[in-house]
Short mmCIF file of C-alpha atoms and ligand atoms in Angstrom, two decimals:
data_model
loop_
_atom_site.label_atom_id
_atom_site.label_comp_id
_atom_site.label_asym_id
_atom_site.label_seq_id
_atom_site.Cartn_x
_atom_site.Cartn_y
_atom_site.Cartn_z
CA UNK A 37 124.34 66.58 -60.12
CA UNK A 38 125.54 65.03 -56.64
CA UNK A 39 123.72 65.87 -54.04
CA UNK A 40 125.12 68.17 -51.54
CA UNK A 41 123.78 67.43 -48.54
CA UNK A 42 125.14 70.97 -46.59
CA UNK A 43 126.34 69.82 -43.34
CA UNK A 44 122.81 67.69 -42.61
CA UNK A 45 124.72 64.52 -40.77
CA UNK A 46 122.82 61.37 -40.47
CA UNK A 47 122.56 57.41 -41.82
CA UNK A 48 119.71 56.42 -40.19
CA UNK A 49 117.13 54.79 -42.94
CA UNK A 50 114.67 57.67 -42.06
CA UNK A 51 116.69 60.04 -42.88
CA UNK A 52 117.82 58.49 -46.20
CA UNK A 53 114.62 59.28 -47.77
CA UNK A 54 114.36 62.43 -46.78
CA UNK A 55 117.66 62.99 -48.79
CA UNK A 56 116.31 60.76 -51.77
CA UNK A 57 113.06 63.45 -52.05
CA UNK A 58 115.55 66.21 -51.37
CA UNK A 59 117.84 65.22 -54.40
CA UNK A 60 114.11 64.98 -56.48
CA UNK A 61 112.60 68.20 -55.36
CA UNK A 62 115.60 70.37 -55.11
CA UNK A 63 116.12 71.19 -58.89
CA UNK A 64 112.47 72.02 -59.66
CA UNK A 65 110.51 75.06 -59.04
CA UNK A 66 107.98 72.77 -56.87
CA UNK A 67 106.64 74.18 -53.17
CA UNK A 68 107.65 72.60 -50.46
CA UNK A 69 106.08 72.09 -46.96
CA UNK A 70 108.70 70.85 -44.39
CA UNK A 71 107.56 69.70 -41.23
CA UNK A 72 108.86 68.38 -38.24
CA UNK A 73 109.18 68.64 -34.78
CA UNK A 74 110.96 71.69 -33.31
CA UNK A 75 115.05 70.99 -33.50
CA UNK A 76 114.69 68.60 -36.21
CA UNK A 77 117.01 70.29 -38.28
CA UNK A 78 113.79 72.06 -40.66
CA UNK A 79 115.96 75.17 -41.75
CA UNK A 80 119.19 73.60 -42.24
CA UNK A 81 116.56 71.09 -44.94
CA UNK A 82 115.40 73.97 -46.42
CA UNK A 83 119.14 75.33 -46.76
CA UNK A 84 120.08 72.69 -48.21
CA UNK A 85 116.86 72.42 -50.83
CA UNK A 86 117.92 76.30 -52.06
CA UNK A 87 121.81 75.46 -52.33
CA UNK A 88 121.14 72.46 -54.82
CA UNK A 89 118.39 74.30 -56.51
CA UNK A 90 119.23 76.40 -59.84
CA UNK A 91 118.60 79.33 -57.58
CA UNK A 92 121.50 78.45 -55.36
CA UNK A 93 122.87 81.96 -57.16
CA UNK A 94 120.37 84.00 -55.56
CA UNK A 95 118.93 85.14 -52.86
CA UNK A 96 117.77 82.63 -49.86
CA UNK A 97 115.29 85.20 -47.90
CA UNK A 98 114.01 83.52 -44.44
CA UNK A 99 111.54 84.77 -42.57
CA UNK A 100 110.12 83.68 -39.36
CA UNK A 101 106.21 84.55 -39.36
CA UNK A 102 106.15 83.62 -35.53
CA UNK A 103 108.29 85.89 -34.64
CA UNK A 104 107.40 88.93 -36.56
CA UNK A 105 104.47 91.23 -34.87
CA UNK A 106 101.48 90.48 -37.12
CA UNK A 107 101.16 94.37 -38.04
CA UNK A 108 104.92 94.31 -39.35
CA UNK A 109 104.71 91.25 -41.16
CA UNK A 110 102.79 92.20 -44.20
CA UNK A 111 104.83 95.04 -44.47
CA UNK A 112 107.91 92.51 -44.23
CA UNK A 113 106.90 90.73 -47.05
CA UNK A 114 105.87 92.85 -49.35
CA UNK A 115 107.41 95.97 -48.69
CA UNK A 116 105.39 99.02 -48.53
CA UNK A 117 105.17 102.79 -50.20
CA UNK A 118 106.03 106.11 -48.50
CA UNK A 119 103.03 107.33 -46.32
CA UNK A 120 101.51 104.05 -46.52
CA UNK A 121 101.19 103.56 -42.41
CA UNK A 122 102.23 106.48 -39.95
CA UNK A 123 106.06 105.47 -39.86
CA UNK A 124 106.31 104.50 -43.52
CA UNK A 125 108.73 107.80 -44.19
CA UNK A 126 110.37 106.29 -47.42
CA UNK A 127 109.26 103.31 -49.62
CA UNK A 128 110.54 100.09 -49.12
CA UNK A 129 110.99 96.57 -50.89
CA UNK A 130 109.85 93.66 -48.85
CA UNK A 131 111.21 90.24 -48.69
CA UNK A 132 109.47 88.71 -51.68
CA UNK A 133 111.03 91.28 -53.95
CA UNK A 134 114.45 91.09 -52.40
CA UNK A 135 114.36 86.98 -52.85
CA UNK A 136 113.64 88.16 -56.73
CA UNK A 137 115.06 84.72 -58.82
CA UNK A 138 115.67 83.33 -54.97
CA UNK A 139 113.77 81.43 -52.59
CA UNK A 140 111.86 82.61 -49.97
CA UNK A 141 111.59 80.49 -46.54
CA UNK A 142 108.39 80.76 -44.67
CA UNK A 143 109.10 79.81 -41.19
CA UNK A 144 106.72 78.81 -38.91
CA UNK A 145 104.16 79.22 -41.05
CA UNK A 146 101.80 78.00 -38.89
CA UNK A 147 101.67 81.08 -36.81
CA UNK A 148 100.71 83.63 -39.97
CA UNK A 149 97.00 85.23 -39.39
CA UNK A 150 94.50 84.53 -41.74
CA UNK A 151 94.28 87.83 -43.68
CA UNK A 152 97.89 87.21 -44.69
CA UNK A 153 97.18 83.67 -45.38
CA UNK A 154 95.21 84.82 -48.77
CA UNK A 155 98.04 87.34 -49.39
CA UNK A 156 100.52 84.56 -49.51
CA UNK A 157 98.10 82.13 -51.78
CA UNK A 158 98.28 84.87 -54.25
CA UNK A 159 101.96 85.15 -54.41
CA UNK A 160 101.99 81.55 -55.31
CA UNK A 161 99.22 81.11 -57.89
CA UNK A 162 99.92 84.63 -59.55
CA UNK A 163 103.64 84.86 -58.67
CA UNK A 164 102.51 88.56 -57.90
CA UNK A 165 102.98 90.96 -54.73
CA UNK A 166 101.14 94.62 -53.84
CA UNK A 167 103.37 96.03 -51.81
CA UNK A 168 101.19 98.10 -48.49
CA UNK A 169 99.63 101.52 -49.65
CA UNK A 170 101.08 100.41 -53.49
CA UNK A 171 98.59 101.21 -56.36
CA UNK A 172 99.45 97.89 -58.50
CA UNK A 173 101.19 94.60 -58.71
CA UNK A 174 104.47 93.53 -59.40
CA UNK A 175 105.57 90.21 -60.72
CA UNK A 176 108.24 88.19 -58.89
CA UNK A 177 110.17 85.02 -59.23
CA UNK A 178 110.56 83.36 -56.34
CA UNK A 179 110.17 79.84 -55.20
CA UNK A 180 108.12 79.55 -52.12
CA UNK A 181 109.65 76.94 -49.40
CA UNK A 182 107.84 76.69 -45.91
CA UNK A 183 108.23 75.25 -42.38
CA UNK A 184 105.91 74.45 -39.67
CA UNK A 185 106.18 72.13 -36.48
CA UNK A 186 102.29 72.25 -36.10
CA UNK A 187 99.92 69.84 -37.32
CA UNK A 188 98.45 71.90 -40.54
CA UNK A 189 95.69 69.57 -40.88
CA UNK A 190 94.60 70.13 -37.55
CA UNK A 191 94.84 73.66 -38.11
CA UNK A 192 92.89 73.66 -40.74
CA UNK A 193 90.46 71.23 -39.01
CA UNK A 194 90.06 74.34 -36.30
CA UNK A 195 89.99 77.27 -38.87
CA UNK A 196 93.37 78.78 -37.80
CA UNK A 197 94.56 77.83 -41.06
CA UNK A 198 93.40 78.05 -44.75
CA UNK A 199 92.42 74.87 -46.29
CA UNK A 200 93.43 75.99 -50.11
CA UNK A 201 96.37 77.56 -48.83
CA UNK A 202 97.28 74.15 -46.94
CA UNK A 203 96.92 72.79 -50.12
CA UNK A 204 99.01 74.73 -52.09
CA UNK A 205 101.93 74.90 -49.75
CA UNK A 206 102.19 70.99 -49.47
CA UNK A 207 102.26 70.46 -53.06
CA UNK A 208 105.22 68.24 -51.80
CA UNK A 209 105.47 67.35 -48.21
CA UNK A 210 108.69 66.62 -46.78
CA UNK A 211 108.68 65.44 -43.36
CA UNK A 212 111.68 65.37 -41.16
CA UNK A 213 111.88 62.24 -38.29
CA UNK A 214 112.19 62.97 -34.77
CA UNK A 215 116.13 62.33 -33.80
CA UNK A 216 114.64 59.43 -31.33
CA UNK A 217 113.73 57.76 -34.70
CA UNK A 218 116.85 58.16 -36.46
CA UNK A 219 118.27 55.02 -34.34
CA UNK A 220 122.00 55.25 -34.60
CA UNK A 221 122.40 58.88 -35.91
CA UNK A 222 122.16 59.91 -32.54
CA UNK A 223 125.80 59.04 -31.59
CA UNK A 224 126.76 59.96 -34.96
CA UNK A 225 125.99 63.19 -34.09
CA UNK A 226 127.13 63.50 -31.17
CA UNK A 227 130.37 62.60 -31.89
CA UNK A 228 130.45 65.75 -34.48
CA UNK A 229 128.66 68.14 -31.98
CA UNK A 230 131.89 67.16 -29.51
CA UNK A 231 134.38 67.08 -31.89
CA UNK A 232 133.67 70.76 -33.14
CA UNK A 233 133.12 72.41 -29.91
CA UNK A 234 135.98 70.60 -28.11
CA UNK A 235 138.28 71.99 -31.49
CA UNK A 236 136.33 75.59 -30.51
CA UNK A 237 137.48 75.18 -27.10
CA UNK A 238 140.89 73.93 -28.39
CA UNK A 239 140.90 71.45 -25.84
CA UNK A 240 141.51 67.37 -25.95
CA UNK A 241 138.56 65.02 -27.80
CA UNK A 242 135.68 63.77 -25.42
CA UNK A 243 134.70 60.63 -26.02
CA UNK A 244 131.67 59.05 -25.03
CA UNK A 245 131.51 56.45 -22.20
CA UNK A 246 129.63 52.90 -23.40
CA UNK A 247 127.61 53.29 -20.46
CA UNK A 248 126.79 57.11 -21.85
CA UNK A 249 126.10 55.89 -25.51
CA UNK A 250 123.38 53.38 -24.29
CA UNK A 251 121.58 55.72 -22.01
CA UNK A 252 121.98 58.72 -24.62
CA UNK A 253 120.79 56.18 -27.68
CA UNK A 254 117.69 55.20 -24.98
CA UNK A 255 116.75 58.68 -24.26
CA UNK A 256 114.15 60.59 -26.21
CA UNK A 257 115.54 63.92 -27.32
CA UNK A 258 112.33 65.60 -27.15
CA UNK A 259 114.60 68.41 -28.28
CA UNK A 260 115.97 66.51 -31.02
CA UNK A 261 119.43 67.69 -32.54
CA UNK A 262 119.02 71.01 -31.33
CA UNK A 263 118.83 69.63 -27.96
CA UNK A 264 121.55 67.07 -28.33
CA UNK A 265 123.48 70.13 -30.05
CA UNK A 266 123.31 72.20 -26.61
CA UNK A 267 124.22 69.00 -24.35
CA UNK A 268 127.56 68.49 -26.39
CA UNK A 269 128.65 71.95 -26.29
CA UNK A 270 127.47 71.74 -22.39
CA UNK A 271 129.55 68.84 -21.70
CA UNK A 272 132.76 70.33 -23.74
CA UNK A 273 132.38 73.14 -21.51
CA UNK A 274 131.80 71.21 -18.01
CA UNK A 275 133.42 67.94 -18.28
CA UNK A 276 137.12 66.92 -16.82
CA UNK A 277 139.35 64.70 -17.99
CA UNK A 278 139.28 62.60 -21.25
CA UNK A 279 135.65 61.08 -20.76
CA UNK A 280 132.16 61.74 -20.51
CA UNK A 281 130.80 58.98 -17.70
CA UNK A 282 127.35 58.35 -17.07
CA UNK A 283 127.50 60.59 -14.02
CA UNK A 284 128.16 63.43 -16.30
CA UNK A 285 125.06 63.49 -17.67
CA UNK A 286 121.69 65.63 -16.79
CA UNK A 287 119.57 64.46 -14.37
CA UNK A 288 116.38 64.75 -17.01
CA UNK A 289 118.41 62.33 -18.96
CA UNK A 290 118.85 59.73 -16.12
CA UNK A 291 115.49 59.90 -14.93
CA UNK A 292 114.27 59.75 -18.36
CA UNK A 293 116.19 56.20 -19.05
CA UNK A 294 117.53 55.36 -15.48
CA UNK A 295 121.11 54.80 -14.72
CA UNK A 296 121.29 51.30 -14.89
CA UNK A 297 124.17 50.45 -17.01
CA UNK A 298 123.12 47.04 -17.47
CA UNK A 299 120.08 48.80 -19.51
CA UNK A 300 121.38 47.66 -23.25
CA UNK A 301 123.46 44.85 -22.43
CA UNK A 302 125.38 45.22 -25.56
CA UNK A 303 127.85 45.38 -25.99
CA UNK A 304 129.28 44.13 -22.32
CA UNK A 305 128.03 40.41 -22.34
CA UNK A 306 129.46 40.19 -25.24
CA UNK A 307 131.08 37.38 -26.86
CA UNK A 308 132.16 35.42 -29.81
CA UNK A 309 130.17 32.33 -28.85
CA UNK A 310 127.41 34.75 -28.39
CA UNK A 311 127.08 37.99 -28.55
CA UNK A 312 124.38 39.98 -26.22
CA UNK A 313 121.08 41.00 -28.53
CA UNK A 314 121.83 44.08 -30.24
CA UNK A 315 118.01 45.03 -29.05
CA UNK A 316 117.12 44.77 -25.66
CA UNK A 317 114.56 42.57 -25.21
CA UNK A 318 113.95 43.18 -21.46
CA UNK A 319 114.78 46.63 -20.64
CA UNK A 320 115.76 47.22 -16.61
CA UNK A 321 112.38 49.47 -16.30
CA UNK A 322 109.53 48.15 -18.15
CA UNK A 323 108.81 51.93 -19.27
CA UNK A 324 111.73 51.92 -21.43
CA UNK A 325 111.05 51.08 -24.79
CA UNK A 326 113.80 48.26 -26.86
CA UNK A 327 116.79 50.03 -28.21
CA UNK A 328 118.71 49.19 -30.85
CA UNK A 329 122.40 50.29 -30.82
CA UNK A 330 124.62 50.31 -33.66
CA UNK A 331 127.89 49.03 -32.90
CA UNK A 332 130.79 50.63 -33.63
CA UNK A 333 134.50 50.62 -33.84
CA UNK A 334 135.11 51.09 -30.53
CA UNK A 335 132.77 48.22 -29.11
CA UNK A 336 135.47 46.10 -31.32
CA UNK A 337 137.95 47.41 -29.27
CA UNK A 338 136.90 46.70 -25.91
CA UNK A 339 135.37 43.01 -26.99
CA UNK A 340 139.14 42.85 -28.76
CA UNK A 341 137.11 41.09 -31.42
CA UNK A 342 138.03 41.64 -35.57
CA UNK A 343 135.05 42.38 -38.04
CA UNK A 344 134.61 39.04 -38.99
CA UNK A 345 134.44 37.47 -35.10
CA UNK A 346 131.79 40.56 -34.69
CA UNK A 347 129.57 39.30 -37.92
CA UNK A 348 130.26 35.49 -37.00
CA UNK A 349 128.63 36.37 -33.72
CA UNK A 350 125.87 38.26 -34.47
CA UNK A 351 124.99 35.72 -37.52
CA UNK A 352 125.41 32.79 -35.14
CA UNK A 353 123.30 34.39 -32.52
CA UNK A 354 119.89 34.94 -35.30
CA UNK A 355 120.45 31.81 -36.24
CA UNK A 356 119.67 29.92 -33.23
CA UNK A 357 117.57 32.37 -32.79
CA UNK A 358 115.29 31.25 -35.97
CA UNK A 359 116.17 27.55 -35.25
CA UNK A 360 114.95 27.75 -31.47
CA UNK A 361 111.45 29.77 -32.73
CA UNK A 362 110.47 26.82 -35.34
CA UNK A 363 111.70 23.82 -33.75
CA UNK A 364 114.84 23.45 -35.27
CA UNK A 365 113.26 23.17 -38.70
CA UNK A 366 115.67 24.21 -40.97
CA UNK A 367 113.61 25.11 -44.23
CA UNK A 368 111.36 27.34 -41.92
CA UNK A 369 114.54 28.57 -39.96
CA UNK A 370 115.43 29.85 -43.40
CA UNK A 371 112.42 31.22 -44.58
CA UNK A 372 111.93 33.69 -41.18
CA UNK A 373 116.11 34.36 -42.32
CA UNK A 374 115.53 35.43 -45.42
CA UNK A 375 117.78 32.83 -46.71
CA UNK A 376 118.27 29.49 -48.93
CA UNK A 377 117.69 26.20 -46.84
CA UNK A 378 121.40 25.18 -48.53
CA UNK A 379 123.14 28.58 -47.47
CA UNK A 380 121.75 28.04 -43.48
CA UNK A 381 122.92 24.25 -44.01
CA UNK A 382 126.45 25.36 -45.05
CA UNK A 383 126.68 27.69 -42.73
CA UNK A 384 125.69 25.89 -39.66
CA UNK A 385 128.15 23.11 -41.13
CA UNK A 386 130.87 25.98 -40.88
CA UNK A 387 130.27 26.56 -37.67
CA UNK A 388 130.25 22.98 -36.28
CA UNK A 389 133.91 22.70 -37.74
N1 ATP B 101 121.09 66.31 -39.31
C1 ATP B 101 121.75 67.35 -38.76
N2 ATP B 101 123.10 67.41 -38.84
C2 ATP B 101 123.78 68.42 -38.27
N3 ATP B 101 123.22 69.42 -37.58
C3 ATP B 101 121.88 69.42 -37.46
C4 ATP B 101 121.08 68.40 -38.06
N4 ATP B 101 119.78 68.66 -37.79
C5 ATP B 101 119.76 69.78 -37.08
N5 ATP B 101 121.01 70.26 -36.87
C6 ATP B 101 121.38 71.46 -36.06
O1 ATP B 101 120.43 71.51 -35.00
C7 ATP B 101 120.00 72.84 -34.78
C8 ATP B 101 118.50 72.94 -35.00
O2 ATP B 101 118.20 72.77 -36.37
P1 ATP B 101 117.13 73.69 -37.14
O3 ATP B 101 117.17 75.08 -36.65
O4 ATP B 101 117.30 73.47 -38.60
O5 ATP B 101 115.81 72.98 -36.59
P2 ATP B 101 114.27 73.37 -36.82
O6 ATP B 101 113.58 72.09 -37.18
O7 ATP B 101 114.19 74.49 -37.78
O8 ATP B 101 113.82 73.80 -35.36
P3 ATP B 101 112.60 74.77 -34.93
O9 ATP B 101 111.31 74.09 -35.30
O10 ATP B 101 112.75 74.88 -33.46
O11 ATP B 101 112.81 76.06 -35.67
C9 ATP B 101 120.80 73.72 -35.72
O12 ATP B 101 121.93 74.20 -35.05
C10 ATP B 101 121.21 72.76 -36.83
O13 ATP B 101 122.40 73.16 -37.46
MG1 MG B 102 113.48 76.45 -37.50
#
C-alpha cells in the first residue's frame, strides 16, 4: 500500500526516514513513542500513522494529558460509573472505550502523574480498562500511540516518569527533526504556508525575496513549522505589494541571523565560470552557523542560467575544489569526489574544450 503521507510536506533527508519508519510501523499494531520538539509537526505524524493503519476505519481519540486537570483525567480515559465522584450523575464511557478498534493518541505524555502512569501500563500489557467507581474490567482494542517533547529518559532519570512504562511506550521510537535540520524544507514550506493563506485571503501570491530565503533558511525556527506556520499567515496578512523583502521580516528574525544580505552569497555571485559555494564558508557574523541553500527554479531565473549551465557550474566549482586540496593530484582529486580517475580526466578534458 502507498504511503499516504496526509499533508506532512518535506524532502529534507531527515525527514525521509521518518516517512520510511512511518510506512513500516503504520500497518502493525506496534506502540509508538513520537518525540520531538514542540511545533515539529508530532500530531499531524501520529495522524498520519492512524490513517495508513488498518484502523484508519475507526476511531482516532486524542487526548492531551497536559492539558487535562489531573483529577479529570482518569476519569477521561476511562470513563467512570454513576455516583462514582460527587458530580458523576450518570455513567460514562471514557476515551479508551470510545477509541474501541481505534487508536488512542496520548499527548504530552510527559505531563501524566504517576498514579495514572501504572493505569496506562495496564491498558497496554492487558489491553484492559476499570472505568472510576466500576466493579470490573473491560477489554478494549485499541492501539496506543503517544507524544512527548520532553526528554523521557531524563524523566525517568528524576522519577517523574515510570521506567517500565518508558519502556513500553517506546517499543518503537520515532523521532521527528527540528525544522532547522530539515535544510531546504524550510522554504518548501513556506512557500505552501503562503500559498494557502494568500488563496484564504483571496489575494495575489507572495513570493519570497532571495535576500528573505537566505536569512529565513539561516534562522533557527525554535518554533519549528508551527512557528514558520504563524509568520506566513502573518506576512499574508501584513505585507504590500507582490513581495516579501527582507525588511518585512521580524525583528527576532534579523537579530537572530543579521540583515546582511551578503550572508549566503549564493546565489548573487553567481556564475557559470563559477558559481558562489552553495555553503557559506565564512558567514558575515562568526555566530552564524554555514547554511546550505537549495537552489531553486527561481535562482535559474535571475542567474538566466539553464539546468545544465547550473550543474556545469556547481561540478566545475568541487572540482577545483578537490584538485586545489590535494595538489592537483588527480587520482586523489577523485577519490575525495567519489569518482573514477578516467571520469574526472574526461571531464576536466570537457571543460578545457
Ligand atoms: N511537515 C509538515 N508539513 C505541513 N504542515 C506541518 C508539518 N509539520 C507541522 N505542520 C503544521 O505545523 C503545526 C504544528 O504541528 P503539530 O501540532 O503536529 O506539532 P507538535 O509537534 O504536535 O507540537 P506541540 O509539541 O507544540 O504539540 C500544525 O499546524 C501542523 O499542521
Ligand atoms: Mg502536539
Amino acid at each position: 500500500m502507498a504511503l499516504n503521507t496526509s499533508g506532512i510536506i518535506g524532502q529534507s533527508t531527515t525527514l525521509a526516514g521518518v516517512f520510511r519508519m512511518l510506512s513500516k510501523v503504520a500497518p502493525t499494531d506496534s506502540t509508538v513513542l513520537v518525540t520531538g520538539e514542540s511545533g515539529t509537526g508530532k500530531e499531524l505524524l501520529v495522524r498520519a500513522l492512524h490513517s495508513n493503519s488498518h484502523r484508519a476505519s475507526k476511531p482516532f481519540v486524542p487526548i492531551n494529558c497536559g492539558a487535562i486537570p489531573r483529577e479529570l483525567l482518569e476519569s477521561e480515559l476511562f470513563g467512570h460509573e454513576k455516583g462514582a465522584f460527587t458530580h458523576a450523575i450518570r455513567s460514562r464511557p471514557g476515551r479508551f472505550e470510545l477509541a474501541d478498534g481505534g487508536t488512542v493518541f496520548l499527548d504530552e505524555i510527559g505531563e501524566m502523574d504517576l498514579n495514572l502512569q501504572v493505569k496506562i501500563l495496564r491498558v497496554l500489557q492487558e489491553k484492559e480498562i476499570e472505568r472510576v467507581g466500576g466493579a470490573g474490567c473491560k477489554k478494549v482494542d485499541v492501539r496506543i500511540v503517544a507524544a512527548t517533547n520532553r526528554d523521557l529518559e531524563a524523566e525517568v532519570a528524576a522519577g517523574r516518569f515510570r521506567e517500565d512504562l518508558y519502556y513500553r511506550l517506546n517499543v518503537i521510537p520515532l523521532h521527528l527533526p527540528p525544522l532547522r535540520e530539515r535544510g531546504g524544507d524550510v522554504l518548501l514550506l513556506a512557500q505552501h504556508f503562503l500559498e494557502c493563506f494568500c488563496r484564504k485571503k483571496s489575494r495575489s501570491l507572495l513570493r519570497l525575496a532571495p535576500d528573505t530565503r537566505r536569512v529565513m533558511t539561516a534562522y533557527s525556527w525554535p518554533g519549528n513549522v508551527r512557528e514558520l506556520e504563524n509568520f506566513m499567515e502573518r506576512l499574508s496578512v501584513l505585507v504590500d505589494g507582490d513581495n516579501v523583502a527582507l525588511s518585512d521580516l521580524p525583528q527576532k528574525i534579523l537579530n537572530q541571523v543579521g540583515d546582511t544580505p551578503d550572508l549566503m552569497p549564493f546565489p548573487r555571485e553567481m556564475s557559470v565560470s563559477g558559481p558562489a559555494p552553495l555553503v557559506s564558508r565564512e558567514p558575515a557574523e562568526s555566530k552564524i552557523p554555514p547554511v546550505f541553500v537549495w537552489p531553486d527554479l527561481a535562482v535559474l531565473e535571475s542567474e538566466n542560467m539553464n539546468l545544465r549551465d547550473f550543474l556545469d557550474a556547481v561540478e566545475s566549482r568541487l572540482i577545483d575544489e578537490a584538485l586545489e586540496k590535494v595538489g592537483s593530484v588527480k587520482n586523489q582529486a577523485a577519490e575525495l569526489l567519489g569518482i573514477k580517475r578516467t571520469t574526472l580526466i574526461e571531464k576536466l578534458k570537457k571543460r578545457n574544450l
